[in-house]
Coordinates of C-alpha atoms and ligand atoms in Angstrom, one line a residue:
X1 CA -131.2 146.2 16.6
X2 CA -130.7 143.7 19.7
X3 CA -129.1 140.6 19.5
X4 CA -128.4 137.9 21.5
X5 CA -127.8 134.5 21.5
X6 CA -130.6 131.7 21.8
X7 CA -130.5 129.5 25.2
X8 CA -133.9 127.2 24.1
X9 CA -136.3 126.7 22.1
X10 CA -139.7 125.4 22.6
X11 CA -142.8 124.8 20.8
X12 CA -142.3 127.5 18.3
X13 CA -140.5 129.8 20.8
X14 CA -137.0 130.8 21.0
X15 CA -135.3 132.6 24.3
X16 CA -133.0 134.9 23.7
X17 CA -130.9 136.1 26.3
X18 CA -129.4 139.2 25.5
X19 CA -127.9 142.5 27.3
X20 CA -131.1 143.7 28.4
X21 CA -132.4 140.4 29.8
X22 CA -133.9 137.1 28.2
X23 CA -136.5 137.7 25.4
X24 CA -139.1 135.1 24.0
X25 CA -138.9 135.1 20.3
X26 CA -140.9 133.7 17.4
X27 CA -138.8 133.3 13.8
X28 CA -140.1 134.9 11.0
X29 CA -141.9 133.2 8.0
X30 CA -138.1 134.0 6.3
X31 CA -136.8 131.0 7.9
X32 CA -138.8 128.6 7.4
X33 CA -138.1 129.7 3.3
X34 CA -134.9 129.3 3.7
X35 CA -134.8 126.4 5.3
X36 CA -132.7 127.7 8.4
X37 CA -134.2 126.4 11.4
X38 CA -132.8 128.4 14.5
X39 CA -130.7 126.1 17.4
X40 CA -130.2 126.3 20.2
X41 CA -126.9 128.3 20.4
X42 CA -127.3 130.6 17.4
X43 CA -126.5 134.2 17.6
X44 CA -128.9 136.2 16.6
X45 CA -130.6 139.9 15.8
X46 CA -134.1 140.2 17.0
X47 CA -136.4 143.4 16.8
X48 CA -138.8 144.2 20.1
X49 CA -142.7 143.8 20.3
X50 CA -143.3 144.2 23.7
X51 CA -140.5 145.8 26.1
X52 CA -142.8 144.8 29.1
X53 CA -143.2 141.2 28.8
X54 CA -140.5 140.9 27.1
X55 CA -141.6 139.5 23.8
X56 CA -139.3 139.9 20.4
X57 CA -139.1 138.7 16.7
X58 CA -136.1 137.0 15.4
X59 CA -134.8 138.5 12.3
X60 CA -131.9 137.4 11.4
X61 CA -129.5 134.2 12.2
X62 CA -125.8 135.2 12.4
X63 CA -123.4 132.7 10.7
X64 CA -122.5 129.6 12.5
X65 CA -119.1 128.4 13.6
X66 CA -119.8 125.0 14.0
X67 CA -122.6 122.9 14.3
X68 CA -123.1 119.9 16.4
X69 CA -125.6 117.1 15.5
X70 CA -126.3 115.2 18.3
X71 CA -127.5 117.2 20.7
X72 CA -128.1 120.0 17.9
X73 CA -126.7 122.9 19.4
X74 CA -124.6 125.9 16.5
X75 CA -121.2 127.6 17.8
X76 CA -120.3 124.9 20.3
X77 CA -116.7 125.6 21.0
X78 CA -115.6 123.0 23.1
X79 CA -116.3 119.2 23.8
X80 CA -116.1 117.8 27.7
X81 CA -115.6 114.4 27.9
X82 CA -116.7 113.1 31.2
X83 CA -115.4 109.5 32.7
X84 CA -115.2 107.7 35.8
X85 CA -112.4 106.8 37.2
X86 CA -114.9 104.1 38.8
X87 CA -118.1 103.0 38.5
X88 CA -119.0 103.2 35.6
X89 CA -116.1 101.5 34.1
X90 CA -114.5 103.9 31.4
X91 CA -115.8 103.0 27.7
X92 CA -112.7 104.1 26.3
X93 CA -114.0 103.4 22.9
X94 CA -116.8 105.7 23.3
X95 CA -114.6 108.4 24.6
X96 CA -112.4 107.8 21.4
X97 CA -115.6 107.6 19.2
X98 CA -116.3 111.1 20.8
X99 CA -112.9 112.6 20.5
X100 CA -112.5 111.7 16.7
X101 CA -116.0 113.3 16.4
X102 CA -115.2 116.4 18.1
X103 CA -111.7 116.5 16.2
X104 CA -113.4 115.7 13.0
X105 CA -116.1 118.7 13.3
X106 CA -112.9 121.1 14.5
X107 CA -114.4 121.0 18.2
X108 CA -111.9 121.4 21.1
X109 CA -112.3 118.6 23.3
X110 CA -111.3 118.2 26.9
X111 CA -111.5 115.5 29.0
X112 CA -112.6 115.2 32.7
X113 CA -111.9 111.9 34.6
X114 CA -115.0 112.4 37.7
X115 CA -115.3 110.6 40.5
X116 CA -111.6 110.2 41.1
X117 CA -112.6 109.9 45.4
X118 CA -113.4 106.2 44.1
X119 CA -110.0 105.6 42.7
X120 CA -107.7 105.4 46.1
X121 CA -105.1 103.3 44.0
X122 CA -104.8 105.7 41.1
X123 CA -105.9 103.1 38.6
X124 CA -106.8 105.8 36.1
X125 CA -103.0 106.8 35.8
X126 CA -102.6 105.2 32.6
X127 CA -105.5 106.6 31.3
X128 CA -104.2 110.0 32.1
X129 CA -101.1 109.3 30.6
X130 CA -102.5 108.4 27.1
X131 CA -104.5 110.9 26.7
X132 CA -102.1 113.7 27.8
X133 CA -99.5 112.0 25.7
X134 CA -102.1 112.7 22.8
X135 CA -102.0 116.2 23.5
X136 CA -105.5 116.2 25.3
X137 CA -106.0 118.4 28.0
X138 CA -107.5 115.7 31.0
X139 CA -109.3 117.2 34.3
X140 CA -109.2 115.5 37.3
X141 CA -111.9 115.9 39.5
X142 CA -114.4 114.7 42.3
X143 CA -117.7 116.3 42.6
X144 CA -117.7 114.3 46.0
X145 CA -114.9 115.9 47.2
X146 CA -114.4 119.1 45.9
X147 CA -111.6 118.2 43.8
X148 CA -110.6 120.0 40.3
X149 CA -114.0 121.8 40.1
X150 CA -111.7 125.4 40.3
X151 CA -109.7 124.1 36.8
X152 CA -112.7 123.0 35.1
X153 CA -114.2 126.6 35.6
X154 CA -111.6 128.2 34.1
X155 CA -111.8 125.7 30.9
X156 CA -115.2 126.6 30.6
X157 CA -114.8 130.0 30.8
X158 CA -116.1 132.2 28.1
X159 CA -117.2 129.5 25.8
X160 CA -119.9 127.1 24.8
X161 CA -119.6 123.7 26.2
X162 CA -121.1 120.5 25.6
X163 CA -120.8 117.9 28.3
X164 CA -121.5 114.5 26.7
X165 CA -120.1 110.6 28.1
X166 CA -121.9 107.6 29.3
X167 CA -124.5 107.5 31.4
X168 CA -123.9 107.8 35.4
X169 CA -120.3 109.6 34.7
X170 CA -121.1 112.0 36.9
X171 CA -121.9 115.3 34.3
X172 CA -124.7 116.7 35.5
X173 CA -123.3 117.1 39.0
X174 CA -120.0 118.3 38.2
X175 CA -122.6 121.2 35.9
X176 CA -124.6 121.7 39.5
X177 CA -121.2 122.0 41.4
X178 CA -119.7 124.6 38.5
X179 CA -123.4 126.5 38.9
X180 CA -123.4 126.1 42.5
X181 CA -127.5 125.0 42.2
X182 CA -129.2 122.1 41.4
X183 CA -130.0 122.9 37.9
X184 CA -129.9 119.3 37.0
X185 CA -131.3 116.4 37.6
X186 CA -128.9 113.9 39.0
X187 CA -128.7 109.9 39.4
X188 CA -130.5 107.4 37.7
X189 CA -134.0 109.9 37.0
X190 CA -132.6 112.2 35.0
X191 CA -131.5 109.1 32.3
X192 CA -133.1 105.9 32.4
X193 CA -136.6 106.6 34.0
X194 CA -136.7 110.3 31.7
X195 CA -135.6 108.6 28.9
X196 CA -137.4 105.0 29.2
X197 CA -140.8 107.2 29.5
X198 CA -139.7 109.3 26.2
X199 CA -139.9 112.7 28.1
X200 CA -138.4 115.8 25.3
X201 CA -135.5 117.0 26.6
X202 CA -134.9 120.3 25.8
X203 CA -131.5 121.2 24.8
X204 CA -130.6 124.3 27.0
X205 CA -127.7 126.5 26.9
X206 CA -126.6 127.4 30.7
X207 CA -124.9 131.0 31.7
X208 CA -122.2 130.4 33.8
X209 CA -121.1 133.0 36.4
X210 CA -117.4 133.7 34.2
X211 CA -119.0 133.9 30.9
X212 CA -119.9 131.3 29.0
X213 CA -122.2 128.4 28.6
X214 CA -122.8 124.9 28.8
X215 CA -124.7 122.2 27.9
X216 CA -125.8 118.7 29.9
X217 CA -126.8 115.7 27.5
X218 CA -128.2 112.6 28.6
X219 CA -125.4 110.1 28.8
X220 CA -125.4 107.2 25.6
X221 CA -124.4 103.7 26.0
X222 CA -123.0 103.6 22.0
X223 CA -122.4 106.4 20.0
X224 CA -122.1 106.1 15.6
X225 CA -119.3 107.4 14.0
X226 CA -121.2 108.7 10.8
X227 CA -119.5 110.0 7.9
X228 CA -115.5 110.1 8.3
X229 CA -114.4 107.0 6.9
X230 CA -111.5 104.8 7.2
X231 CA -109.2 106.6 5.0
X232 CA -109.8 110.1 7.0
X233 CA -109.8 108.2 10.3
X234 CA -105.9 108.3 11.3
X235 CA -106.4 112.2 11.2
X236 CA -108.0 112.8 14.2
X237 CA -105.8 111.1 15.9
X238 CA -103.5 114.1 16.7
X239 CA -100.2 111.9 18.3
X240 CA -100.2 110.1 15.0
X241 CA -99.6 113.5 13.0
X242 CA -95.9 113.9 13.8
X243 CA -94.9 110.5 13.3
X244 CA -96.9 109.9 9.8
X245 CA -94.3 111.4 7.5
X246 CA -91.9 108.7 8.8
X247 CA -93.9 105.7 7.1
X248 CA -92.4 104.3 4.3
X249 CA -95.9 104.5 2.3
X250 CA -97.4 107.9 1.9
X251 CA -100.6 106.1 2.0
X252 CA -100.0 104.0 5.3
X253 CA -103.1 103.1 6.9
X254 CA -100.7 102.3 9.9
X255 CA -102.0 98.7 10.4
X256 CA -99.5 95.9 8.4
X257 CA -97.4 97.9 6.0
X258 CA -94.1 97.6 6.3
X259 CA -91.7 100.6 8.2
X260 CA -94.8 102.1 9.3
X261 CA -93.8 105.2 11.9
X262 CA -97.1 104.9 13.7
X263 CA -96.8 101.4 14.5
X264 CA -92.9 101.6 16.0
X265 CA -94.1 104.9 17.8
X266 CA -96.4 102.3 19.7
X267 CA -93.5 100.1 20.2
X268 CA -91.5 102.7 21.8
X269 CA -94.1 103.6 23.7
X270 CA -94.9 107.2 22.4
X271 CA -98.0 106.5 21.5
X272 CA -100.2 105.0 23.9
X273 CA -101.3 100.7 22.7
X274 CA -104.5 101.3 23.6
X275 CA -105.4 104.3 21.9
X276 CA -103.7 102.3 18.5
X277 CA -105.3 99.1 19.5
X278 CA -108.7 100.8 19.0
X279 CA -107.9 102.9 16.0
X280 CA -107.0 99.5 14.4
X281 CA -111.1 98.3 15.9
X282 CA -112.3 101.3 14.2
X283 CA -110.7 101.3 11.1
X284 CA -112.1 97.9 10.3
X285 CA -115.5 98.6 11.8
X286 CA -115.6 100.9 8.9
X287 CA -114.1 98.5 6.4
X288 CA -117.0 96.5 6.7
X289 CA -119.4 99.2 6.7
X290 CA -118.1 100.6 3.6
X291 CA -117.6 97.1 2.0
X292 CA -121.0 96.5 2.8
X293 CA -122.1 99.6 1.1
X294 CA -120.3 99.2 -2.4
X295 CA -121.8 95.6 -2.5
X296 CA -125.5 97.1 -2.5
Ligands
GTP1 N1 -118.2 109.0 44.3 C1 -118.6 109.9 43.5 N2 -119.9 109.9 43.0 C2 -120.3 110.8 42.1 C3 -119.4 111.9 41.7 N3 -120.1 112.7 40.9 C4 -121.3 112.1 40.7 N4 -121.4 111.0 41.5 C5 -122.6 110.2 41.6 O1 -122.8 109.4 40.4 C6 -124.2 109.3 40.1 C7 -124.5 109.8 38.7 O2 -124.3 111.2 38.6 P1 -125.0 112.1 37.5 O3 -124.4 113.4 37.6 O4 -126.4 111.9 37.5 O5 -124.4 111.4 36.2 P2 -124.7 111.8 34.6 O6 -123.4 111.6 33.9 O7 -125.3 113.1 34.6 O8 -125.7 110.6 34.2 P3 -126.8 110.7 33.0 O9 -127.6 111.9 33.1 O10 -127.5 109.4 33.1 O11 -126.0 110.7 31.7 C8 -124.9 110.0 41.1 O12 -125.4 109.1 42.1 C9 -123.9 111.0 41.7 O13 -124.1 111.3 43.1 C10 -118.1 111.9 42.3 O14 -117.3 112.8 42.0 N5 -117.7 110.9 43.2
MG2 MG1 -127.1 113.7 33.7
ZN3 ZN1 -97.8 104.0 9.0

C-alpha cells in the first residue's frame, strides 16, 4: 500500500504527498475510535480511490517520533530559532524559553541570528558567543543581503523543520529565500492584521528542493514553559551538564549553595552570565507557580 507523509490538513481532509504525487485523504472511522487524530507531519499508509483526481483513504498512522504542541506538527526533527540582530530587539528569554522546550521534548534546535545587514558594529557577537559556548549551533544570516542562506540549506536538509521566534524576526523570508518563491506572507500582514482578524492558519509542511521540510509559525510575543519544573530545569541547559558533578550538593539547584560548579563556571566565564542570569529568572518563575499550586 502507498504511504506518504501528511503536508495539511483541512476541514476533514488530509494531503498526502507521496512518491506518486500529493493525494487528498479522508481518515477512517478507526481513528476517530482510537482517539488518534492525524497531524500535520505524520507518516502514513493510505489506500487509493480515485488514481485520477487523486483521492485516497488514510489507513494507518505510522508511530511518531516526537510531537510538537504548539504549532501541532508529529516527527519534527529540528527547532530554528530565528532572531534579529536588530530590530526587533532579541528576547533572549524567549529564545531560552524555546530552547529548553525544544531540549526538553528531545528536539534539535538551531539558532539563526537574521538581519545581521543591520548590525554593522557586530553587536550580536556576544550573543553568538553564548550560545556557541552552549554547544548550539548559531546561523548567521541576512535575507537582505544574501548572507548565510547556503548554510542554512544544508541544516535543513532532509529533515522537518519548525521555524518559530518573535514576531518581525525575519522567518518567513529567510523560508521564501531557502524556496526561492514567495510562499509566504511577509511584514506586518502575515502576523498582526492575520492574526488580530482570527484568520485559521493552517499548519503546512513545505518540500524543500534538498529534501526535507519546513514549517513557518506566526511569531509570539511570550511563550509558557508548561510542564518541566524547576527541579528538571537545569537539564536542558546542556553547558551546565559537564560542570554539575563538580557541586558539592548532588542536589544543587546551582543558585546559593555553597561550592556550586555551575555558579564558578559563570565566574570564569565558561558559561555565559546571561544565559545563568535567566536560568536563575526561570527557576523562580516556577517556584512561584508550583508554590502557588500546592497552596490550592
Ligand atoms: N534588514 C533586513 N530586514 C529583513 C531581513 N529579513 C527580513 N527583513 C524584514 O523584516 C520584516 C519582517 O519579516 P518577516 O519575514 O515577515 O518576519 P516574520 O518573522 O515572519 O514575522 P511574523 O510572521 O510576524 O512572525 C519584513 O519587513 C522584512 O522585509 C534581513 O535579513 N535584513
Ligand atoms: Mg512570518
Ligand atoms: Zn551547583
Amino acid at each position: 500500500m502507498p504511504s506518504g507523509i501528511i503536508t495539511k490538513g483541512i476541514g476533514g481532509f488530509y494531503y498526502v504527498s507521496s512518491e506518486d504525487g500529493t493525494y487528498e485523504c479522508k481518515a477512517r472511522g478507526i481513528f476517530r475510535k482510537n482517539e488518534m487524530t492525524p497531524l500535520t507531519g505524520d507518516r502514513v499508509v493510505f489506500s487509493i480511490l480515485d488514481p485520477v483526481l487523486k483521492k485516497g483513504s488514510l489507513d494507518q498512522i505510522l508511530d511518531r517520533s516526537s510531537l510538537l504542541d504548539r504549532p501541532a506538527v508529529a516527527n519534527v526533527n529540528q527547532l530554528i530559532t530565528v532572531i534579529a540582530a536588530k530590530t526587533p530587539e532579541p528576547d533572549l528569554m524567549l529564545l531560552d524559553k524555546l530552547l529548553v522546550n525544544s531540549e526538553a521534548s528531545g528536539m534539535r534546535a538551531v539558532i539563526c541570528i537574521n538581519k545581521i545587514d543591520l548590525d554593522v558594529q557586530d553587536e550580536r557577537r556576544d550573543i553568538y558567543n553564548a550560545y556557541s559556548c552552549a554547544g548550539y549551533r548559531v546561523l548567521e544570516t541576512s535575507s537582505m543581503e544574501n548572507i548565510g542562506l547556503e548554510e542554512l540549506k544544508a541544516v535543513l536538509k532532509g529533515r522537518i523543520s519548525v521555524f518559530a521566534g518573535q514576531s518581525g524576526v525575519g522567518k518567513s523570508t529567510l523560508l521564501n529565500m531557502v524556496m526561492n518563491t514567495m510562499v509566504m506572507k511577509t511584514g506586518t500582514l502575515s502576523g498582526k492584521i492575520e492574526r488580530g482578524k482570527h484568520t485559521t492558519r493552517h499548519t503546512e509542511l513545505i518540500e524543500i528542493e534538498d529534501g526535507g521540510y519546513v514549517v513557518d509559525t506566526p511569531g509570539f510575543s511570550s511563550f509558557e514553559l508548561a510542564g518541566i519544573g524547576r527541579i528538571n530545569l537545569q537539564r536542558y541547559y546542556p553547558e551546565f551538564s559537564e560542570h554539575i558533578h563538580a557541586c558539592r550538593f548532588s542536589g544543587c539547584s546551582h543558585l546559593n549553595e555553597p561550592d556550586c560548579a555551575v555558579k564558578q563556571a559563570v565566574a570564569d566565564g565558561l558559561i555565559s552570565g546571561g544565559r545563568y542570569g535567566r536560568y536563575v529568572d526561570l527557576f523562580a518563575v516556577f517556584k512561584l507557580e508550583e508554590d502557588m499550586k500546592y497552596k490550592k
